[in-house]
Tab-separated table of C-alpha atoms in Angstrom:
chain	number	residue	atom	x	y	z
A	3	UNK	CA	0.008	0.002	-0.007
A	4	UNK	CA	2.773	2.423	0.911
A	5	UNK	CA	4.759	1.663	-2.251
A	6	UNK	CA	1.618	2.134	-4.391
A	7	UNK	CA	0.991	5.449	-2.606
A	8	UNK	CA	4.504	6.519	-3.466
A	9	UNK	CA	4.287	5.446	-7.155
A	10	UNK	CA	0.700	6.211	-8.027
A	11	UNK	CA	0.130	9.375	-5.917
A	12	UNK	CA	-3.374	8.319	-5.102
A	13	UNK	CA	-4.334	7.284	-1.571
A	14	UNK	CA	-7.526	5.478	-2.578
A	15	UNK	CA	-5.800	3.476	-5.368
A	16	UNK	CA	-2.954	2.670	-3.027
A	17	UNK	CA	-5.278	1.203	-0.432
A	18	UNK	CA	-7.020	-0.762	-3.211
A	19	UNK	CA	-3.623	-2.100	-4.435
A	20	UNK	CA	-2.779	-3.184	-0.893
A	21	UNK	CA	-6.102	-5.084	-0.462
A	22	UNK	CA	-5.730	-6.605	-3.963
A	23	UNK	CA	-2.321	-7.994	-3.036
A	24	UNK	CA	-3.687	-9.210	0.286
A	25	UNK	CA	-6.739	-11.012	-1.097
A	26	UNK	CA	-5.565	-12.420	-4.416
A	27	UNK	CA	-6.413	-16.151	-4.493
A	28	UNK	CA	-3.098	-17.117	-6.130
A	29	UNK	CA	-1.342	-15.969	-2.944
A	30	UNK	CA	-3.040	-18.677	-0.894
A	31	UNK	CA	-0.321	-21.263	-1.502
A	32	UNK	CA	2.560	-19.083	-0.274
A	33	UNK	CA	0.760	-18.745	3.082
A	34	UNK	CA	-0.338	-22.414	3.478
A	35	UNK	CA	2.724	-24.149	2.119
A	36	UNK	CA	5.070	-23.986	5.081
A	37	UNK	CA	8.172	-24.463	2.934
A	38	UNK	CA	7.318	-21.054	1.332
A	39	UNK	CA	7.972	-19.209	4.556
A	40	UNK	CA	11.303	-18.204	2.980
A	41	UNK	CA	9.472	-16.668	0.059
A	42	UNK	CA	7.202	-14.695	2.503
A	43	UNK	CA	10.198	-13.402	4.410
A	44	UNK	CA	12.095	-12.505	1.271
A	45	UNK	CA	9.082	-10.670	-0.119
A	46	UNK	CA	8.650	-8.645	3.104
A	47	UNK	CA	12.297	-7.640	3.075
A	48	UNK	CA	12.210	-6.877	-0.640
A	49	UNK	CA	9.107	-4.655	-0.343
A	50	UNK	CA	10.404	-2.952	2.809
A	51	UNK	CA	13.798	-2.287	1.191
A	52	UNK	CA	12.297	-1.004	-2.073
A	53	UNK	CA	9.900	1.259	-0.157
A	54	UNK	CA	12.711	2.639	1.939
A	55	UNK	CA	15.093	3.262	-1.046
A	56	UNK	CA	12.607	4.971	-3.243
A	57	UNK	CA	11.858	7.404	-0.388
A	58	UNK	CA	15.454	8.562	0.228
A	59	UNK	CA	14.615	12.227	-0.323
A	60	UNK	CA	13.527	12.349	3.338
A	61	UNK	CA	16.121	11.141	5.912
A	62	UNK	CA	18.263	9.516	3.133
A	63	UNK	CA	20.884	8.022	5.422
A	64	UNK	CA	18.369	6.374	7.779
A	65	UNK	CA	16.263	5.048	4.887
A	66	UNK	CA	19.385	3.856	3.066
A	67	UNK	CA	20.513	1.940	6.173
A	68	UNK	CA	17.000	0.412	6.554
A	69	UNK	CA	16.980	-0.552	2.899
A	70	UNK	CA	20.370	-2.160	3.064
A	71	UNK	CA	19.502	-4.131	6.184
A	72	UNK	CA	16.236	-5.318	4.625
A	73	UNK	CA	18.185	-6.377	1.497
A	74	UNK	CA	20.709	-8.383	3.502
A	75	UNK	CA	18.066	-10.192	5.540
A	76	UNK	CA	16.137	-10.883	2.331
A	77	UNK	CA	19.175	-12.437	0.666
A	78	UNK	CA	19.575	-14.710	3.655
A	79	UNK	CA	15.935	-15.792	3.268
A	80	UNK	CA	15.830	-16.505	-0.524
A	81	UNK	CA	17.773	-15.657	-3.614
A	82	UNK	CA	14.990	-13.765	-5.378
A	83	UNK	CA	15.952	-10.758	-3.250
A	84	UNK	CA	19.031	-10.335	-5.294
A	85	UNK	CA	16.956	-8.638	-7.997
A	86	UNK	CA	16.236	-5.545	-5.807
A	87	UNK	CA	19.086	-3.255	-7.146
A	88	UNK	CA	18.268	-4.155	-10.742
A	89	UNK	CA	14.666	-3.156	-10.151
A	90	UNK	CA	15.784	0.161	-8.645
A	91	UNK	CA	17.902	0.917	-11.717
A	92	UNK	CA	15.032	0.091	-14.015
A	93	UNK	CA	12.743	2.315	-12.022
A	94	UNK	CA	15.180	5.184	-12.399
A	95	UNK	CA	15.369	4.492	-16.205
A	96	UNK	CA	11.603	4.212	-16.685
A	97	UNK	CA	10.581	7.192	-14.495
A	98	UNK	CA	13.552	9.552	-14.789
A	99	UNK	CA	15.384	8.661	-18.039
A	100	UNK	CA	18.584	6.843	-19.061
A	101	UNK	CA	20.930	9.578	-17.892
A	102	UNK	CA	19.468	9.593	-14.438
A	103	UNK	CA	19.603	5.816	-14.270
A	104	UNK	CA	23.265	5.663	-15.205
A	105	UNK	CA	24.165	8.317	-12.681
A	106	UNK	CA	22.443	6.441	-9.899
A	107	UNK	CA	23.862	2.927	-10.599
A	108	UNK	CA	26.783	3.704	-8.262
A	109	UNK	CA	24.357	5.165	-5.661
A	110	UNK	CA	23.366	1.578	-4.865
A	111	UNK	CA	26.936	0.380	-4.351
A	112	UNK	CA	26.153	-1.251	-1.014
A	113	UNK	CA	23.456	-3.336	-2.636
A	114	UNK	CA	25.772	-4.418	-5.481
A	115	UNK	CA	28.410	-5.257	-2.836
A	116	UNK	CA	25.942	-7.356	-0.895
A	117	UNK	CA	24.868	-9.205	-4.029
A	118	UNK	CA	28.503	-9.952	-4.922
A	119	UNK	CA	29.228	-11.266	-1.441
A	120	UNK	CA	26.115	-13.412	-1.533
A	121	UNK	CA	27.056	-14.970	-4.832
A	122	UNK	CA	30.678	-15.541	-3.592
A	123	UNK	CA	29.396	-17.318	-0.423
A	124	UNK	CA	26.954	-19.648	-2.244
A	125	UNK	CA	29.685	-20.481	-4.758
A	126	UNK	CA	32.279	-21.104	-2.081
A	127	UNK	CA	30.013	-23.357	0.061
A	128	UNK	CA	29.118	-25.369	-3.047
A	129	UNK	CA	25.356	-24.516	-3.002
A	130	UNK	CA	25.437	-22.874	-6.446
A	131	UNK	CA	27.493	-25.647	-7.924
A	132	UNK	CA	25.173	-28.399	-6.536
A	133	UNK	CA	22.148	-26.612	-7.813
A	134	UNK	CA	23.570	-26.326	-11.295
A	135	UNK	CA	24.714	-29.981	-11.328
A	136	UNK	CA	21.333	-31.276	-10.208
A	137	UNK	CA	19.296	-29.298	-12.716
A	138	UNK	CA	16.464	-31.436	-14.154
A	139	UNK	CA	16.625	-30.006	-17.659
A	140	UNK	CA	19.071	-28.192	-19.967
A	141	UNK	CA	19.265	-24.340	-19.712
A	142	UNK	CA	17.780	-23.783	-23.205
A	143	UNK	CA	14.799	-26.100	-22.509
A	144	UNK	CA	14.271	-24.234	-19.175
A	145	UNK	CA	14.295	-20.861	-21.066
A	146	UNK	CA	11.740	-21.850	-23.703
A	147	UNK	CA	9.483	-23.400	-21.091
A	148	UNK	CA	9.589	-20.372	-18.784
A	149	UNK	CA	8.697	-18.078	-21.661
A	150	UNK	CA	5.401	-19.907	-21.715
A	151	UNK	CA	5.279	-19.849	-17.952
A	152	UNK	CA	5.371	-16.061	-17.813
A	153	UNK	CA	2.139	-15.897	-19.943
A	154	UNK	CA	0.642	-18.638	-17.801
A	155	UNK	CA	1.374	-16.584	-14.733
A	156	UNK	CA	-0.460	-13.557	-16.207
A	157	UNK	CA	-3.470	-15.776	-16.954
A	158	UNK	CA	-3.512	-16.961	-13.312
A	159	UNK	CA	-3.397	-13.372	-12.096
A	160	UNK	CA	-6.153	-12.226	-14.308
A	161	UNK	CA	-8.380	-15.394	-13.919
A	162	UNK	CA	-7.450	-16.804	-10.484
A	163	UNK	CA	-9.429	-20.028	-10.686
A	164	UNK	CA	-8.494	-23.717	-10.645
A	165	UNK	CA	-5.571	-23.102	-8.264
A	166	UNK	CA	-3.380	-26.095	-7.673
A	167	UNK	CA	-0.244	-27.017	-5.829
A	168	UNK	CA	1.059	-28.229	-9.219
A	169	UNK	CA	-0.357	-27.217	-12.562
A	170	UNK	CA	-0.609	-29.178	-15.817
A	171	UNK	CA	2.241	-27.762	-17.821
A	172	UNK	CA	4.466	-29.166	-20.551
A	173	UNK	CA	8.228	-28.672	-21.225
A	174	UNK	CA	9.192	-27.119	-24.553
A	175	UNK	CA	12.460	-28.382	-26.021
A	176	UNK	CA	12.811	-25.781	-28.731
A	177	UNK	CA	12.013	-22.185	-29.434
A	178	UNK	CA	10.134	-23.323	-32.592
A	179	UNK	CA	7.418	-24.811	-30.560
A	180	UNK	CA	4.238	-22.924	-31.489
A	181	UNK	CA	3.272	-22.172	-27.954
A	182	UNK	CA	6.732	-20.633	-27.215
A	183	UNK	CA	6.533	-18.514	-30.292
A	184	UNK	CA	3.106	-17.235	-29.419
A	185	UNK	CA	4.267	-16.537	-25.844
A	186	UNK	CA	7.348	-14.691	-27.011
A	187	UNK	CA	5.265	-12.535	-29.420
A	188	UNK	CA	2.832	-11.664	-26.607
A	189	UNK	CA	5.590	-10.755	-24.111
A	190	UNK	CA	7.296	-8.511	-26.692
A	191	UNK	CA	3.972	-6.901	-27.563
A	192	UNK	CA	3.240	-6.088	-23.920
A	193	UNK	CA	6.714	-4.650	-23.519
A	194	UNK	CA	6.348	-2.378	-26.515
A	195	UNK	CA	2.862	-1.170	-25.476
A	196	UNK	CA	3.917	-0.595	-21.867
A	197	UNK	CA	6.944	1.466	-23.108
A	198	UNK	CA	4.748	3.823	-25.031
A	199	UNK	CA	2.131	4.607	-22.339
A	200	UNK	CA	2.258	7.382	-19.724
A	201	UNK	CA	5.940	8.135	-19.358
A	202	UNK	CA	6.727	4.437	-19.108
A	203	UNK	CA	5.363	3.816	-15.635
A	204	UNK	CA	3.628	0.661	-16.960
A	205	UNK	CA	6.980	-0.448	-18.312
A	206	UNK	CA	8.346	-0.252	-14.821
A	207	UNK	CA	5.483	-2.312	-13.424
A	208	UNK	CA	5.960	-4.890	-16.230
A	209	UNK	CA	9.711	-4.934	-15.494
A	210	UNK	CA	8.947	-5.678	-11.903
A	211	UNK	CA	6.983	-8.747	-12.912
A	212	UNK	CA	9.750	-10.020	-15.266
A	213	UNK	CA	12.814	-9.162	-13.082
A	214	UNK	CA	11.528	-10.684	-9.837
A	215	UNK	CA	10.573	-13.895	-11.731
A	216	UNK	CA	13.987	-14.059	-13.418
A	217	UNK	CA	15.851	-16.308	-10.797
A	218	UNK	CA	13.222	-18.985	-10.934
A	219	UNK	CA	12.959	-18.723	-14.656
A	220	UNK	CA	16.645	-19.045	-15.335
A	221	UNK	CA	17.487	-21.719	-12.746
A	222	UNK	CA	15.970	-25.122	-13.812
A	223	UNK	CA	13.763	-26.402	-10.966
A	224	UNK	CA	11.719	-29.594	-10.631
A	225	UNK	CA	8.370	-27.796	-10.633
A	226	UNK	CA	7.671	-26.072	-13.927
A	227	UNK	CA	5.246	-23.462	-12.660
A	228	UNK	CA	4.238	-22.647	-9.149
A	229	UNK	CA	1.746	-20.218	-7.588
A	230	UNK	CA	4.127	-19.321	-4.803
A	231	UNK	CA	6.757	-18.057	-7.234
A	232	UNK	CA	4.245	-15.452	-8.411
A	233	UNK	CA	3.917	-13.831	-4.941
A	234	UNK	CA	6.489	-11.020	-5.191
A	235	UNK	CA	6.260	-10.706	-8.960
A	236	UNK	CA	2.563	-10.294	-8.836
A	237	UNK	CA	2.912	-6.912	-7.098
A	238	UNK	CA	4.141	-5.507	-10.459
A	239	UNK	CA	1.059	-6.736	-12.348
A	240	UNK	CA	-1.281	-5.580	-9.586
A	241	UNK	CA	0.230	-2.123	-9.545
A	242	UNK	CA	-0.222	-1.916	-13.284
A	243	UNK	CA	-3.839	-2.974	-12.934
A	244	UNK	CA	-4.464	-0.353	-10.295
A	245	UNK	CA	-2.724	2.357	-12.304
A	246	UNK	CA	-5.045	1.460	-15.273
A	247	UNK	CA	-8.028	1.432	-13.029
A	248	UNK	CA	-7.585	5.092	-12.058
A	249	UNK	CA	-7.241	6.406	-15.572
A	250	UNK	CA	-10.087	8.432	-16.978
A	251	UNK	CA	-9.777	6.695	-20.275
A	252	UNK	CA	-10.477	3.363	-18.613
A	253	UNK	CA	-13.715	4.602	-17.085
A	254	UNK	CA	-14.866	5.820	-20.467
A	255	UNK	CA	-14.048	2.495	-22.099
A	256	UNK	CA	-16.095	0.546	-19.545
A	257	UNK	CA	-18.834	3.170	-19.674
A	258	UNK	CA	-18.900	3.718	-15.919
A	259	UNK	CA	-18.398	6.776	-13.775
A	260	UNK	CA	-15.683	6.667	-11.111
A	261	UNK	CA	-18.195	5.554	-8.408
A	262	UNK	CA	-19.267	2.633	-10.560
A	263	UNK	CA	-15.623	1.568	-11.305
A	264	UNK	CA	-14.998	1.678	-7.540
A	265	UNK	CA	-18.057	-0.506	-6.870
A	266	UNK	CA	-16.668	-3.062	-9.367
A	267	UNK	CA	-13.283	-3.064	-7.577
A	268	UNK	CA	-14.969	-3.744	-4.229
A	269	UNK	CA	-16.936	-6.560	-5.843
A	270	UNK	CA	-13.738	-8.060	-7.222
A	271	UNK	CA	-12.136	-8.002	-3.695
A	272	UNK	CA	-15.213	-9.708	-2.286
A	273	UNK	CA	-14.995	-12.358	-4.965
A	274	UNK	CA	-11.289	-12.870	-4.256
A	275	UNK	CA	-12.017	-13.423	-0.620
A	276	UNK	CA	-14.573	-16.014	-1.436
A	277	UNK	CA	-12.206	-17.791	-3.754
A	278	UNK	CA	-9.512	-17.768	-0.993
A	279	UNK	CA	-11.923	-19.320	1.492
A	280	UNK	CA	-12.735	-22.019	-1.067
A	281	UNK	CA	-9.060	-22.662	-1.712
A	282	UNK	CA	-8.246	-22.793	2.031
A	283	UNK	CA	-10.409	-25.869	2.487
A	284	UNK	CA	-8.163	-27.862	0.009
A	285	UNK	CA	-5.129	-27.324	2.356
A	286	UNK	CA	-6.621	-28.942	5.443
A	287	UNK	CA	-5.321	-32.410	4.558
A	288	UNK	CA	-2.518	-33.890	2.433
A	289	UNK	CA	-4.728	-36.403	0.687
A	290	UNK	CA	-7.358	-33.801	-0.227
A	291	UNK	CA	-4.632	-31.385	-1.388
A	292	UNK	CA	-3.048	-33.918	-3.789
A	293	UNK	CA	-6.404	-35.339	-4.889
A	294	UNK	CA	-7.367	-31.853	-5.967
A	295	UNK	CA	-3.993	-31.553	-7.851
A	296	UNK	CA	-4.523	-34.944	-9.494
A	297	UNK	CA	-7.866	-33.894	-10.778
A	298	UNK	CA	-6.411	-30.696	-12.290
A	299	UNK	CA	-3.008	-32.031	-13.464
A	300	UNK	CA	-3.549	-35.778	-14.145
A	301	UNK	CA	-0.376	-36.150	-16.228
A	302	UNK	CA	2.092	-34.677	-13.822
A	303	UNK	CA	4.053	-37.480	-12.236
A	304	UNK	CA	4.891	-35.571	-9.007
A	305	UNK	CA	1.216	-35.212	-8.266
A	306	UNK	CA	0.588	-38.902	-8.400
A	307	UNK	CA	3.673	-39.752	-6.385
A	308	UNK	CA	2.855	-37.249	-3.632
A	309	UNK	CA	-0.692	-38.487	-3.519
A	310	UNK	CA	0.621	-41.995	-3.056
A	311	UNK	CA	2.829	-40.881	-0.207
A	312	UNK	CA	-0.083	-39.102	1.411
A	313	UNK	CA	-2.104	-42.344	1.267
A	314	UNK	CA	0.842	-44.269	2.739
A	315	UNK	CA	1.013	-41.850	5.723
A	316	UNK	CA	-2.728	-42.430	6.305
A	317	UNK	CA	-2.108	-46.263	6.194
A	318	UNK	CA	-3.973	-46.806	2.869
A	319	UNK	CA	-1.529	-49.242	1.329
A	320	UNK	CA	-3.628	-50.185	-1.669
A	321	UNK	CA	-4.371	-46.586	-2.626
A	322	UNK	CA	-0.734	-45.618	-2.138
A	323	UNK	CA	0.444	-48.424	-4.452
A	324	UNK	CA	-2.052	-47.472	-7.041
A	325	UNK	CA	-0.960	-43.836	-7.151
A	326	UNK	CA	2.757	-44.615	-6.953
A	327	UNK	CA	2.496	-47.136	-9.796
A	328	UNK	CA	0.534	-44.469	-11.816
A	329	UNK	CA	3.324	-42.015	-11.229
A	330	UNK	CA	5.943	-44.506	-12.315
A	331	UNK	CA	4.044	-45.073	-15.550
A	332	UNK	CA	4.406	-41.382	-16.162
A	333	UNK	CA	8.090	-41.280	-15.078
A	334	UNK	CA	9.585	-44.806	-14.998
A	335	UNK	CA	13.033	-43.614	-13.927
A	336	UNK	CA	11.959	-42.163	-10.607
A	337	UNK	CA	14.190	-44.071	-8.186
A	338	UNK	CA	12.559	-42.829	-4.909
A	339	UNK	CA	9.157	-43.946	-6.077
A	340	UNK	CA	10.460	-47.458	-6.875
A	341	UNK	CA	11.885	-47.548	-3.398
A	342	UNK	CA	8.577	-46.681	-1.910
A	343	UNK	CA	6.760	-49.349	-3.971
A	344	UNK	CA	9.304	-51.895	-2.770
A	345	UNK	CA	8.791	-50.935	0.851
A	346	UNK	CA	5.001	-51.215	0.488
A	347	UNK	CA	5.294	-54.747	-0.969
A	348	UNK	CA	7.340	-56.003	1.908
């Protein structure tokens, strides 16, 4: 809310942006999935640091220290925080011009230094090397797949239904895949349009979305798309939506006066709360959670394997074997699953 107030200069729209971020159904997973607590902490530090560093005109030294401290804590929580100085430079470029952006690159020297130290540490302790060695797919395949994923994330933000702990999504091995080409064309088109509208503020919000998703997009991970990865990145899209919502041209397009547009916004928030309550019920039990995922992503082997493990924990051996064997038909070389099947047959 405070960041939106600073960037959009409208108290009402800023409050709306805060509630939209709070209530969006795609943010349910990052709260319920306990392993995502690192993502929550990183996002809090990122937003706090960004808010402090874009407000350095008042008490610059104190705000700079707060921003640097938040950045350091965020890096310790999760690597996505490393994108903060890049986003600050892009903000300067979009809102103040290239000359201003170049002149302020050195202004964030303490952030660049922290990022460098962080990379040196994870390389020295072997974390970076192990992550690269254990990647589940080649880098090029990861890149083409994540181009599609960016468009898929936009769809989930605009139409937040059918949420799942794992979505039905396919790997793309080449850029000439038709879905990759369409996704690339759409992303380029959005970038061009955003760059030509209202002193490029939309370009900055679009850059927020792309930059904060970059670490998960570049590094090959087992899960192809994940709702919890959208958490921080979604702030950029939601800010763009809120900026558009306050434009007089938008109210003319939808043929509503400002009061009518605000009523629609309140209705959307109420709908989002209802969708969140509906989604919350899925997380009460492992079996229910993975059964829901299996219904929505029947061809994803991890869904079947995790459903089998959930049945095993509940003592349902036959159900566990059925799901594990289903998962092995989808991915026959999954060693851990074969081990679980062997244990259940003892």
